[in-house]
mmCIF file of N, CA and C in Angstrom:
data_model
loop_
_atom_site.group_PDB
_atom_site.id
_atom_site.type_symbol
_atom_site.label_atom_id
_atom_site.label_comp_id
_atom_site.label_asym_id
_atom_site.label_seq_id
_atom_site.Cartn_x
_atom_site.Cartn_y
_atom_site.Cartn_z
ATOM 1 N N UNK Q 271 65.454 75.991 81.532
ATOM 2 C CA UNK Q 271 65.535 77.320 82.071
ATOM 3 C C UNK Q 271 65.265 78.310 80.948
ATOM 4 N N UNK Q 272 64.460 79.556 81.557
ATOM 5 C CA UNK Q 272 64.433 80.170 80.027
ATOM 6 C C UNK Q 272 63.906 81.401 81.114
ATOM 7 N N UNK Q 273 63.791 82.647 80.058
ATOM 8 C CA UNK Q 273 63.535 83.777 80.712
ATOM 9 C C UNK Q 273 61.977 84.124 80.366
ATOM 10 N N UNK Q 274 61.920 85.350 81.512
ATOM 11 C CA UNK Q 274 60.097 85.389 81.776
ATOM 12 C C UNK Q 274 59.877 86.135 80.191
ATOM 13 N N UNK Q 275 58.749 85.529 80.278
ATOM 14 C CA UNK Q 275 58.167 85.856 78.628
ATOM 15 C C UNK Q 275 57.892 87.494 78.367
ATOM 16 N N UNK Q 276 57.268 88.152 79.586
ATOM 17 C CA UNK Q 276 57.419 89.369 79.689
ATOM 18 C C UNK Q 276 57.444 89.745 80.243
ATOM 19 N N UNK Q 277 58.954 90.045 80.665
ATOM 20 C CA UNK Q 277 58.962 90.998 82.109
ATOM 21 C C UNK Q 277 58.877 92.213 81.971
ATOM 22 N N UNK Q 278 58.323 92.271 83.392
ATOM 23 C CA UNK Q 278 57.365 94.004 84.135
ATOM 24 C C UNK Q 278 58.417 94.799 83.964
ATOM 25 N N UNK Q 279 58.336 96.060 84.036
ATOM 26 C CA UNK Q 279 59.106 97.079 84.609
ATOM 27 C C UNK Q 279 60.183 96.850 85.464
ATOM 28 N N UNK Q 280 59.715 96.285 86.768
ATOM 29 C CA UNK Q 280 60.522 95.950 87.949
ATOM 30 C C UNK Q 280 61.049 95.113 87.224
ATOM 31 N N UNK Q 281 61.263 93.762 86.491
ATOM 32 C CA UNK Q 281 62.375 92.897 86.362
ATOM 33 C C UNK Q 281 62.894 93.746 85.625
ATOM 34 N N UNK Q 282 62.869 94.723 84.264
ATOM 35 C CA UNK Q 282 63.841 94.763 83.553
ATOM 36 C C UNK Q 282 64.800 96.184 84.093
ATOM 37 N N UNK Q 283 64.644 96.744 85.611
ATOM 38 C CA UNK Q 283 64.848 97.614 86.534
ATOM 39 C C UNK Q 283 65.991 96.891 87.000
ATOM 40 N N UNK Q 284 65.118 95.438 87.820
ATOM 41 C CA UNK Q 284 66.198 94.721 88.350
ATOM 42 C C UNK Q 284 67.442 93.878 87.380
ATOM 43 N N UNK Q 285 67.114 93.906 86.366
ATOM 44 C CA UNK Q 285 68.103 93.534 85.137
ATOM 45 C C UNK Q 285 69.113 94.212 84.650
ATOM 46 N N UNK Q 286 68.643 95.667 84.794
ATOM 47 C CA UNK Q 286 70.053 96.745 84.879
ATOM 48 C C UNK Q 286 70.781 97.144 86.066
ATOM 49 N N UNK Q 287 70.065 96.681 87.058
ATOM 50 C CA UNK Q 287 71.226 96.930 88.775
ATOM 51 C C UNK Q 287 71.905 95.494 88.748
ATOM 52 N N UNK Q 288 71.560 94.281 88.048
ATOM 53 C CA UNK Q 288 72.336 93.341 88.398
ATOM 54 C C UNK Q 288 73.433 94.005 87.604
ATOM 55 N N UNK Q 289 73.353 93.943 86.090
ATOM 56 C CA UNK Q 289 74.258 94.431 84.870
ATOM 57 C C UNK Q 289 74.936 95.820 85.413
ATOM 58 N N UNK Q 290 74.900 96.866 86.385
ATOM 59 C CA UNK Q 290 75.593 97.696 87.203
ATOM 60 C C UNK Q 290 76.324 97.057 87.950
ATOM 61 N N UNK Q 291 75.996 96.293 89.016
ATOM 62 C CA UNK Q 291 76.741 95.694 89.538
ATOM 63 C C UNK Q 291 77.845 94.310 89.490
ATOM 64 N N UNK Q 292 77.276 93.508 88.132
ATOM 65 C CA UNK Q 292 78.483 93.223 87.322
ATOM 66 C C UNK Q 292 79.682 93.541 86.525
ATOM 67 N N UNK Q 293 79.634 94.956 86.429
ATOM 68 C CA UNK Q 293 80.284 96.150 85.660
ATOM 69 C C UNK Q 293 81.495 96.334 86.879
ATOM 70 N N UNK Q 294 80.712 96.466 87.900
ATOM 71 C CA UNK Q 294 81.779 96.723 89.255
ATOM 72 C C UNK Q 294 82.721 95.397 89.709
ATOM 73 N N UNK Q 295 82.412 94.248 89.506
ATOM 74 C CA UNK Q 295 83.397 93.255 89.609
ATOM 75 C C UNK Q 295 84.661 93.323 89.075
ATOM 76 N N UNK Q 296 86.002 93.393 90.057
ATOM 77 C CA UNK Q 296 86.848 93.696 89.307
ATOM 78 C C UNK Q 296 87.538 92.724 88.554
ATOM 79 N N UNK Q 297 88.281 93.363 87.517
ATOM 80 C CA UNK Q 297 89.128 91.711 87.014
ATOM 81 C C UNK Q 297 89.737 90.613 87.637
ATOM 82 N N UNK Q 298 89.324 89.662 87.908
ATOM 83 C CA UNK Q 298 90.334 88.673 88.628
ATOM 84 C C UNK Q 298 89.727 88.349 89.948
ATOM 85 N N UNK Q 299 88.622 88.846 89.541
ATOM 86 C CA UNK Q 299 87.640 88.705 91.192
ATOM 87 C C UNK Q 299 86.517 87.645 90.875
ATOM 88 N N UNK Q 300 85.442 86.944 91.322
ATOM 89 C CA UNK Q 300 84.307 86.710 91.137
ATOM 90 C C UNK Q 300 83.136 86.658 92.197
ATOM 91 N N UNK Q 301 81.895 86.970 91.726
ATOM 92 C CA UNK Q 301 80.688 87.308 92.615
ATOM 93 C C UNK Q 301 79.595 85.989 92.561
ATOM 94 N N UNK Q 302 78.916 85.708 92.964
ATOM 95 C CA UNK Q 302 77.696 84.722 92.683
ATOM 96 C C UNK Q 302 76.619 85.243 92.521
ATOM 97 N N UNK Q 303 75.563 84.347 91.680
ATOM 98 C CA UNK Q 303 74.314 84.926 91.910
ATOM 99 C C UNK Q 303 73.413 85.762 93.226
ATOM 100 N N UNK Q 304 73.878 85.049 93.830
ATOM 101 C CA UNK Q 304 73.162 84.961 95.268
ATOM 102 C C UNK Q 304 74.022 86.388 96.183
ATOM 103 N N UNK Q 305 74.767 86.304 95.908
ATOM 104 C CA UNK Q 305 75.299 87.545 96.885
ATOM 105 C C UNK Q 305 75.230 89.058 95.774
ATOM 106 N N UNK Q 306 74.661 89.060 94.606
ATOM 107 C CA UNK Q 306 74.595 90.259 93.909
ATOM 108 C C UNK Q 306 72.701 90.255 94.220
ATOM 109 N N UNK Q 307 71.951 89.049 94.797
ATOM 110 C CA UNK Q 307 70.764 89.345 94.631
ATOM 111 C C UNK Q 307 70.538 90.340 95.985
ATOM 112 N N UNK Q 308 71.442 89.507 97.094
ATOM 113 C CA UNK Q 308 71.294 89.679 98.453
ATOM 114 C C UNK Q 308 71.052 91.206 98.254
ATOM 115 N N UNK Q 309 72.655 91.941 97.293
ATOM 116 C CA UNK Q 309 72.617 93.564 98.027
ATOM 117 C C UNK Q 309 71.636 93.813 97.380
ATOM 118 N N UNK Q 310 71.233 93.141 95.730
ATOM 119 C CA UNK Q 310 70.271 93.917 95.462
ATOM 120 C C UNK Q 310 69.030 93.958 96.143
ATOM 121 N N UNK Q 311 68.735 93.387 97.330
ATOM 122 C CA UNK Q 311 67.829 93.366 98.087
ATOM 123 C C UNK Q 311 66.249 92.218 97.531
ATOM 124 N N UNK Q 312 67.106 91.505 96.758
ATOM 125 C CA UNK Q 312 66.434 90.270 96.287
ATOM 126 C C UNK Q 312 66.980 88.502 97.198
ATOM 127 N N UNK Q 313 66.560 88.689 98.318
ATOM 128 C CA UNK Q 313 67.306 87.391 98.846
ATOM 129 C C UNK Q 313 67.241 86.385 98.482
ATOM 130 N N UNK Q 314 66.120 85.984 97.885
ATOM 131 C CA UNK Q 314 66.291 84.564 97.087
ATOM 132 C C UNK Q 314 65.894 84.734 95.936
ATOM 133 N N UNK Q 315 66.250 85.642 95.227
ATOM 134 C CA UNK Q 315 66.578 86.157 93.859
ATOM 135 C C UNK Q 315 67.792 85.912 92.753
ATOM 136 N N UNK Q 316 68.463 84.844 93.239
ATOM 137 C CA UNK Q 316 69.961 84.197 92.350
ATOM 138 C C UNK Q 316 69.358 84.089 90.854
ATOM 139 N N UNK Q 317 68.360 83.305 90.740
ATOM 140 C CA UNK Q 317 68.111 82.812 89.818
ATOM 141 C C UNK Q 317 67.906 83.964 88.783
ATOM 142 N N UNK Q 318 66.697 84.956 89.371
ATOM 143 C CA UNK Q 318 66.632 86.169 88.431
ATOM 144 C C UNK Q 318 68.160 85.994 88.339
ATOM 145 N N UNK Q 319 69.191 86.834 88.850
ATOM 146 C CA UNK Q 319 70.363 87.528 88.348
ATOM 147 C C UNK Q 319 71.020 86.390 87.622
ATOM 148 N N UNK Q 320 70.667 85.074 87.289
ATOM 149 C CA UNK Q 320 71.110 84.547 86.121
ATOM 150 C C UNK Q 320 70.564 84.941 84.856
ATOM 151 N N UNK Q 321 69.171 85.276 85.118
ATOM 152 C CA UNK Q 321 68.104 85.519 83.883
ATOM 153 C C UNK Q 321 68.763 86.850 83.343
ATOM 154 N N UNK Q 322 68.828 87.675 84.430
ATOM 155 C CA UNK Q 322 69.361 88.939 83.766
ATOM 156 C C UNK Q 322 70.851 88.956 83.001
ATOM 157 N N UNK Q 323 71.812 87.614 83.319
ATOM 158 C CA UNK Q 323 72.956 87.630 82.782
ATOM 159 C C UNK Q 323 72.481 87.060 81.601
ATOM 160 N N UNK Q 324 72.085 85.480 81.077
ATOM 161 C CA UNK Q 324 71.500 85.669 79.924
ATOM 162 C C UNK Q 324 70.921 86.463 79.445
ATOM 163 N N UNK Q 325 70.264 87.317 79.496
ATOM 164 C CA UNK Q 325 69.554 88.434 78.782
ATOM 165 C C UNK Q 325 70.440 89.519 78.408
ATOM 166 N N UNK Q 326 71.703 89.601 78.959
ATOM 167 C CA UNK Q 326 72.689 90.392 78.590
ATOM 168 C C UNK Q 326 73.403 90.268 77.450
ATOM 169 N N UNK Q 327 73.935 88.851 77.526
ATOM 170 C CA UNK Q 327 75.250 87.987 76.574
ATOM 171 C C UNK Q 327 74.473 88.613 75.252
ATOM 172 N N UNK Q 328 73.762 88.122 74.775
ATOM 173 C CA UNK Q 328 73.430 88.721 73.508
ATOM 174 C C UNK Q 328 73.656 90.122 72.989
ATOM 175 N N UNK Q 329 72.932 90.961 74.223
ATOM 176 C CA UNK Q 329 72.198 92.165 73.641
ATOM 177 C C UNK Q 329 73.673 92.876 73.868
ATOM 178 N N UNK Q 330 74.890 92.759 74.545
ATOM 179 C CA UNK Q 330 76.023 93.736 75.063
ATOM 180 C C UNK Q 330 76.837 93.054 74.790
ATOM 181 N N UNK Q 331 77.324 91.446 74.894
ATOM 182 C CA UNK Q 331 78.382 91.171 74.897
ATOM 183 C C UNK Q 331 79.330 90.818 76.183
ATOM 184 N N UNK Q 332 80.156 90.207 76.165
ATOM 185 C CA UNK Q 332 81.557 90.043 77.639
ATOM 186 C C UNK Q 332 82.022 91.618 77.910
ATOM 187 N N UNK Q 333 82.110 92.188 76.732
ATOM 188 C CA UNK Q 333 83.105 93.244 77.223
ATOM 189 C C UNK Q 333 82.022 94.897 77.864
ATOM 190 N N UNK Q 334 81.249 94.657 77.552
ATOM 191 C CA UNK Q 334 80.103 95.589 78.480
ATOM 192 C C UNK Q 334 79.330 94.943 79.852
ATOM 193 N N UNK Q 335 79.261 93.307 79.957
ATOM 194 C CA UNK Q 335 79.055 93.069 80.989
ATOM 195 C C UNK Q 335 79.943 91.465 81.338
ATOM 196 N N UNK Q 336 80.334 91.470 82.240
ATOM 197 C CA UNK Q 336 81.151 90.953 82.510
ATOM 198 C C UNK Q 336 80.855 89.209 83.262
ATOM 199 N N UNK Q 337 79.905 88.766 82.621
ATOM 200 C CA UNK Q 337 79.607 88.319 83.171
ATOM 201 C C UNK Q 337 80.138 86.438 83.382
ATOM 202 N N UNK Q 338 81.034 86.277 83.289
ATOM 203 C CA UNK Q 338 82.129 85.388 83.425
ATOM 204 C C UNK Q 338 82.452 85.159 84.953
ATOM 205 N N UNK Q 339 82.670 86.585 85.025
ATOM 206 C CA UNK Q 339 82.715 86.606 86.657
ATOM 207 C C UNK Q 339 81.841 86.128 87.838
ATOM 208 N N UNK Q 340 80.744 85.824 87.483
ATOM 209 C CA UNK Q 340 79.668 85.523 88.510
ATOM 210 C C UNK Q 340 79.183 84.195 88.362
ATOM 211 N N UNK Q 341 79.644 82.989 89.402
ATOM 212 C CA UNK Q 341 79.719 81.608 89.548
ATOM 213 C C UNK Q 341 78.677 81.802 90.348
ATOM 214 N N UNK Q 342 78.367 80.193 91.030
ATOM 215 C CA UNK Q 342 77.108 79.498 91.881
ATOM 216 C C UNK Q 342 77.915 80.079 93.352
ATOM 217 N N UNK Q 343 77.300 79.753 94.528
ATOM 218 C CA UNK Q 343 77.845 79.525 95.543
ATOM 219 C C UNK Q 343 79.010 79.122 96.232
ATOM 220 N N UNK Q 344 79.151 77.873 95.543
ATOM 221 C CA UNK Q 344 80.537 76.930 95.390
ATOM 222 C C UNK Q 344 81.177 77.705 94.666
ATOM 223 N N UNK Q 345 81.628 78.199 93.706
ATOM 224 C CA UNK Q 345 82.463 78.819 92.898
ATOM 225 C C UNK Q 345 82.323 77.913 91.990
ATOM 226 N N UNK Q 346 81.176 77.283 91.473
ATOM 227 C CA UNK Q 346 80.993 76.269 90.121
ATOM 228 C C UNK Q 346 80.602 77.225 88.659
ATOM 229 N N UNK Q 347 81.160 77.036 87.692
ATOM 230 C CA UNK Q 347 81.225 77.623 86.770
ATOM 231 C C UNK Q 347 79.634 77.221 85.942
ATOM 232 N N UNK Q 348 78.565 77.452 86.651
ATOM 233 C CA UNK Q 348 76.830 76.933 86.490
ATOM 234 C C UNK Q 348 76.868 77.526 85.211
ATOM 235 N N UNK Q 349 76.692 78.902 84.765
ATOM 236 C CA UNK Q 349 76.537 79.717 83.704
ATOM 237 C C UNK Q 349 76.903 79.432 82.498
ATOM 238 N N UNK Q 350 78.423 78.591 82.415
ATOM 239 C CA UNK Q 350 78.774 77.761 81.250
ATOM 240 C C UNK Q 350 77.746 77.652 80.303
ATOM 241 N N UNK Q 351 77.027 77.106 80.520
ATOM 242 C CA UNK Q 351 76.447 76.907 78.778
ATOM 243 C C UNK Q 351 75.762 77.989 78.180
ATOM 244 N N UNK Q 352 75.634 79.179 78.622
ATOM 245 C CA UNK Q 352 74.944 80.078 78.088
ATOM 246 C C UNK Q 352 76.071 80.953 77.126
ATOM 247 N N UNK Q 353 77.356 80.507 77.289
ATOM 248 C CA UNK Q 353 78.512 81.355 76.713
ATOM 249 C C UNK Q 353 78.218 80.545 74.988
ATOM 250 N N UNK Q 354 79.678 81.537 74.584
ATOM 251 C CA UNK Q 354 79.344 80.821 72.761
ATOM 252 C C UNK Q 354 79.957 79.271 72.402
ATOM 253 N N UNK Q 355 80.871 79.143 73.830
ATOM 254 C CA UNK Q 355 81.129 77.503 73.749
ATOM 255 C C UNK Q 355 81.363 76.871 75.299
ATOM 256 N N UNK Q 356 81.169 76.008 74.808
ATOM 257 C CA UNK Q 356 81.461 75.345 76.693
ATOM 258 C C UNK Q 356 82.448 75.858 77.397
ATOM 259 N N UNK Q 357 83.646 76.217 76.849
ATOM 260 C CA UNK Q 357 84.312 76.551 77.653
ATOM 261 C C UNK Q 357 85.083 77.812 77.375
ATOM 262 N N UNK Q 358 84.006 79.019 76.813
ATOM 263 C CA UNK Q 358 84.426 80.375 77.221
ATOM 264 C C UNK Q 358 84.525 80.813 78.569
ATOM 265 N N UNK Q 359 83.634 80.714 78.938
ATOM 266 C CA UNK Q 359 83.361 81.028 80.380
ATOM 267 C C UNK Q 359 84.712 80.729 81.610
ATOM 268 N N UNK Q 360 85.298 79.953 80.933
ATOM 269 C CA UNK Q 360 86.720 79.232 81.658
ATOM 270 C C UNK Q 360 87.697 80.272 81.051
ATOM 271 N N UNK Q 361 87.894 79.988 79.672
ATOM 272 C CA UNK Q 361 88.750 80.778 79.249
ATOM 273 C C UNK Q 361 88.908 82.428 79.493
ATOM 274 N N UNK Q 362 87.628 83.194 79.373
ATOM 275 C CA UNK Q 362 88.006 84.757 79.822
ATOM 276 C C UNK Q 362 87.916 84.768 81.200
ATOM 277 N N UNK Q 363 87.499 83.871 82.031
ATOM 278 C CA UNK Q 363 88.053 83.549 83.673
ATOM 279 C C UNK Q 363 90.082 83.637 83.621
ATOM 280 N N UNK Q 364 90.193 82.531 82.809
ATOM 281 C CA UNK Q 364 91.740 82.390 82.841
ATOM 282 C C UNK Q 364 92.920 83.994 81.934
ATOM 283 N N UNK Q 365 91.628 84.003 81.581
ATOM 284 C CA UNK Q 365 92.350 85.511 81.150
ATOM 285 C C UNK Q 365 92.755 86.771 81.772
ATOM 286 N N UNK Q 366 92.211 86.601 83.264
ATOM 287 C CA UNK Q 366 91.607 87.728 84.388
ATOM 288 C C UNK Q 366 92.961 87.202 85.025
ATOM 289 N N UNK Q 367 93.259 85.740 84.885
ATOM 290 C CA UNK Q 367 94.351 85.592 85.637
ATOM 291 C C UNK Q 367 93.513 84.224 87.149
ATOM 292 N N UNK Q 368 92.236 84.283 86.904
ATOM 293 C CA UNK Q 368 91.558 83.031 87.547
ATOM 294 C C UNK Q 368 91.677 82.035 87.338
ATOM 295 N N UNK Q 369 92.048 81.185 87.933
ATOM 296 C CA UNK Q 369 92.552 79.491 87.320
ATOM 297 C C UNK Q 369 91.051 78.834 88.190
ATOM 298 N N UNK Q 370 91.174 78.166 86.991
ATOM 299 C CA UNK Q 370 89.787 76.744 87.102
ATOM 300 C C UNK Q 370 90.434 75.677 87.029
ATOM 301 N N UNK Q 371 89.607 74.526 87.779
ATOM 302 C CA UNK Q 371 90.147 73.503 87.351
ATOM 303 C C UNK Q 371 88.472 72.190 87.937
ATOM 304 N N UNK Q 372 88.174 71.855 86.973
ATOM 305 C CA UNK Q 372 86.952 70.981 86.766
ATOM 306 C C UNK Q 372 85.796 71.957 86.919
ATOM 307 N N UNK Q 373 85.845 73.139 86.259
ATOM 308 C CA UNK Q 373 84.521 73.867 85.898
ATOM 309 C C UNK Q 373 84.552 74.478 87.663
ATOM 310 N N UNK Q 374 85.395 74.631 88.132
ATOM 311 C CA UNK Q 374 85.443 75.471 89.538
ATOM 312 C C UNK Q 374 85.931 76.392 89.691
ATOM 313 N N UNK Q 375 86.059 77.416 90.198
ATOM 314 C CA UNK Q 375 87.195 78.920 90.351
ATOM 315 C C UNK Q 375 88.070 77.919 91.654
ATOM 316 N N UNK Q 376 89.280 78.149 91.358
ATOM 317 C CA UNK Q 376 90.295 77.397 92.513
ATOM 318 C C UNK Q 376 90.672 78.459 93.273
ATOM 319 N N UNK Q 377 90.768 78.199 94.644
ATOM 320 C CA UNK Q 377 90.777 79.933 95.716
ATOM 321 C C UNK Q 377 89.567 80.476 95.604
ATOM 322 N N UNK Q 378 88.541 79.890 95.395
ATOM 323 C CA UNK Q 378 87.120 81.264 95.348
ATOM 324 C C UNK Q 378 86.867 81.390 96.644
ATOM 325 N N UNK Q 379 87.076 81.474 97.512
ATOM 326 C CA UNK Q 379 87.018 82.123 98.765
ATOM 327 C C UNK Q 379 87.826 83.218 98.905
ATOM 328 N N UNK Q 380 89.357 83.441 98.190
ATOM 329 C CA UNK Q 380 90.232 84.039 98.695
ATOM 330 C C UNK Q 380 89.733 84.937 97.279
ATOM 331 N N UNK Q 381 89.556 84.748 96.261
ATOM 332 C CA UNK Q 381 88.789 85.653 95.135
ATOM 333 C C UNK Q 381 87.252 86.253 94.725
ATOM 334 N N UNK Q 382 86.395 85.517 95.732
ATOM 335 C CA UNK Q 382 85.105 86.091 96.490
ATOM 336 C C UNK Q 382 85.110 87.690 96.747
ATOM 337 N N UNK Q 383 83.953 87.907 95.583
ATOM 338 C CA UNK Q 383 83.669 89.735 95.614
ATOM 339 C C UNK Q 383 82.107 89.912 96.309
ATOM 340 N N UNK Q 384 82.179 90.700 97.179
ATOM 341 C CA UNK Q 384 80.724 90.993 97.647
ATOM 342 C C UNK Q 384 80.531 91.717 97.614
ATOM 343 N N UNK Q 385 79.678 91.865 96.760
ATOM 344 C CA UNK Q 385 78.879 93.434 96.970
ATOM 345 C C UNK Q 385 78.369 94.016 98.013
ATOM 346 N N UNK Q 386 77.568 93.833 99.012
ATOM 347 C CA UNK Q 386 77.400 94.017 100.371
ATOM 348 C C UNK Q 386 78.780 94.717 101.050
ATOM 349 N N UNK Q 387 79.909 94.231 101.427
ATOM 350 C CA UNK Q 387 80.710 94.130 101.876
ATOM 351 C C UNK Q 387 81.675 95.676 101.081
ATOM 352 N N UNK Q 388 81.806 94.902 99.708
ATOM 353 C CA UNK Q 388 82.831 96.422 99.108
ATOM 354 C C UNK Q 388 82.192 97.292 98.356
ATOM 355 N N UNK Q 389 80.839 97.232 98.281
ATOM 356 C CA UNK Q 389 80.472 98.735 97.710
ATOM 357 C C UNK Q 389 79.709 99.378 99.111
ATOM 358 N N UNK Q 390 79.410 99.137 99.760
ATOM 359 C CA UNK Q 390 78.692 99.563 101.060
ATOM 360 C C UNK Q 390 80.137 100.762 101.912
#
């Protein structure tokens, strides 16, 4: 997996509404790829909004974008290896007060943030 060698305008457009709308996830909540592409009106666009979360970690950091918060579908902790160790991504989860347990958010249904739904 790796990011587009040079993205257009429009991706690095759509790279700051994902990174907006990861900003809005609240603590202790989590979103997926797929339902931040949906509002962004990218329906089968998950994958970008992973690209755009790697492309973040570097340039901002956890504490400007938040991106810990945003699992697969399942509530599988996919993003893991892009953090600074295998298991950051768990740990500032468990810091929010989210419990994991085998690289999963436990309750991610009942901790499921949609954008669609609560910023609309």
């Amino acid at each position: 997996m790796s990011l587009p060698r040079n993205p257009t305008e429009a991706s690095r457009n759509f790279f700051q509404e994902v990174h907006e709308v990861v900003r809005l996830i609240p603590s202790g909540r989590v979103s997926t790829y797929g339902a931040i592409a949906h509002y962004l009106g990218a329906r089968h666009g998950a994958r970008m909004v992973g690209y755009a979360l790697i492309a973040a970690a570097p340039a901002r950091g956890l504490e400007d974008i938040p991106a810990q918060r945003v699992v697969n579908r399942n509530g599988l902790l996919t993003g893991r290896m892009h953090f600074a160790t295998p298991t950051a991504m768990q740990e500032a989860l468990e810091a929010e007060g989210v419990r994991v347990a085998d690289d999963q958010v436990v309750e991610f249904k009942k901790l499921f943030w949609d954008p669609s739904v609560e910023l609309e």
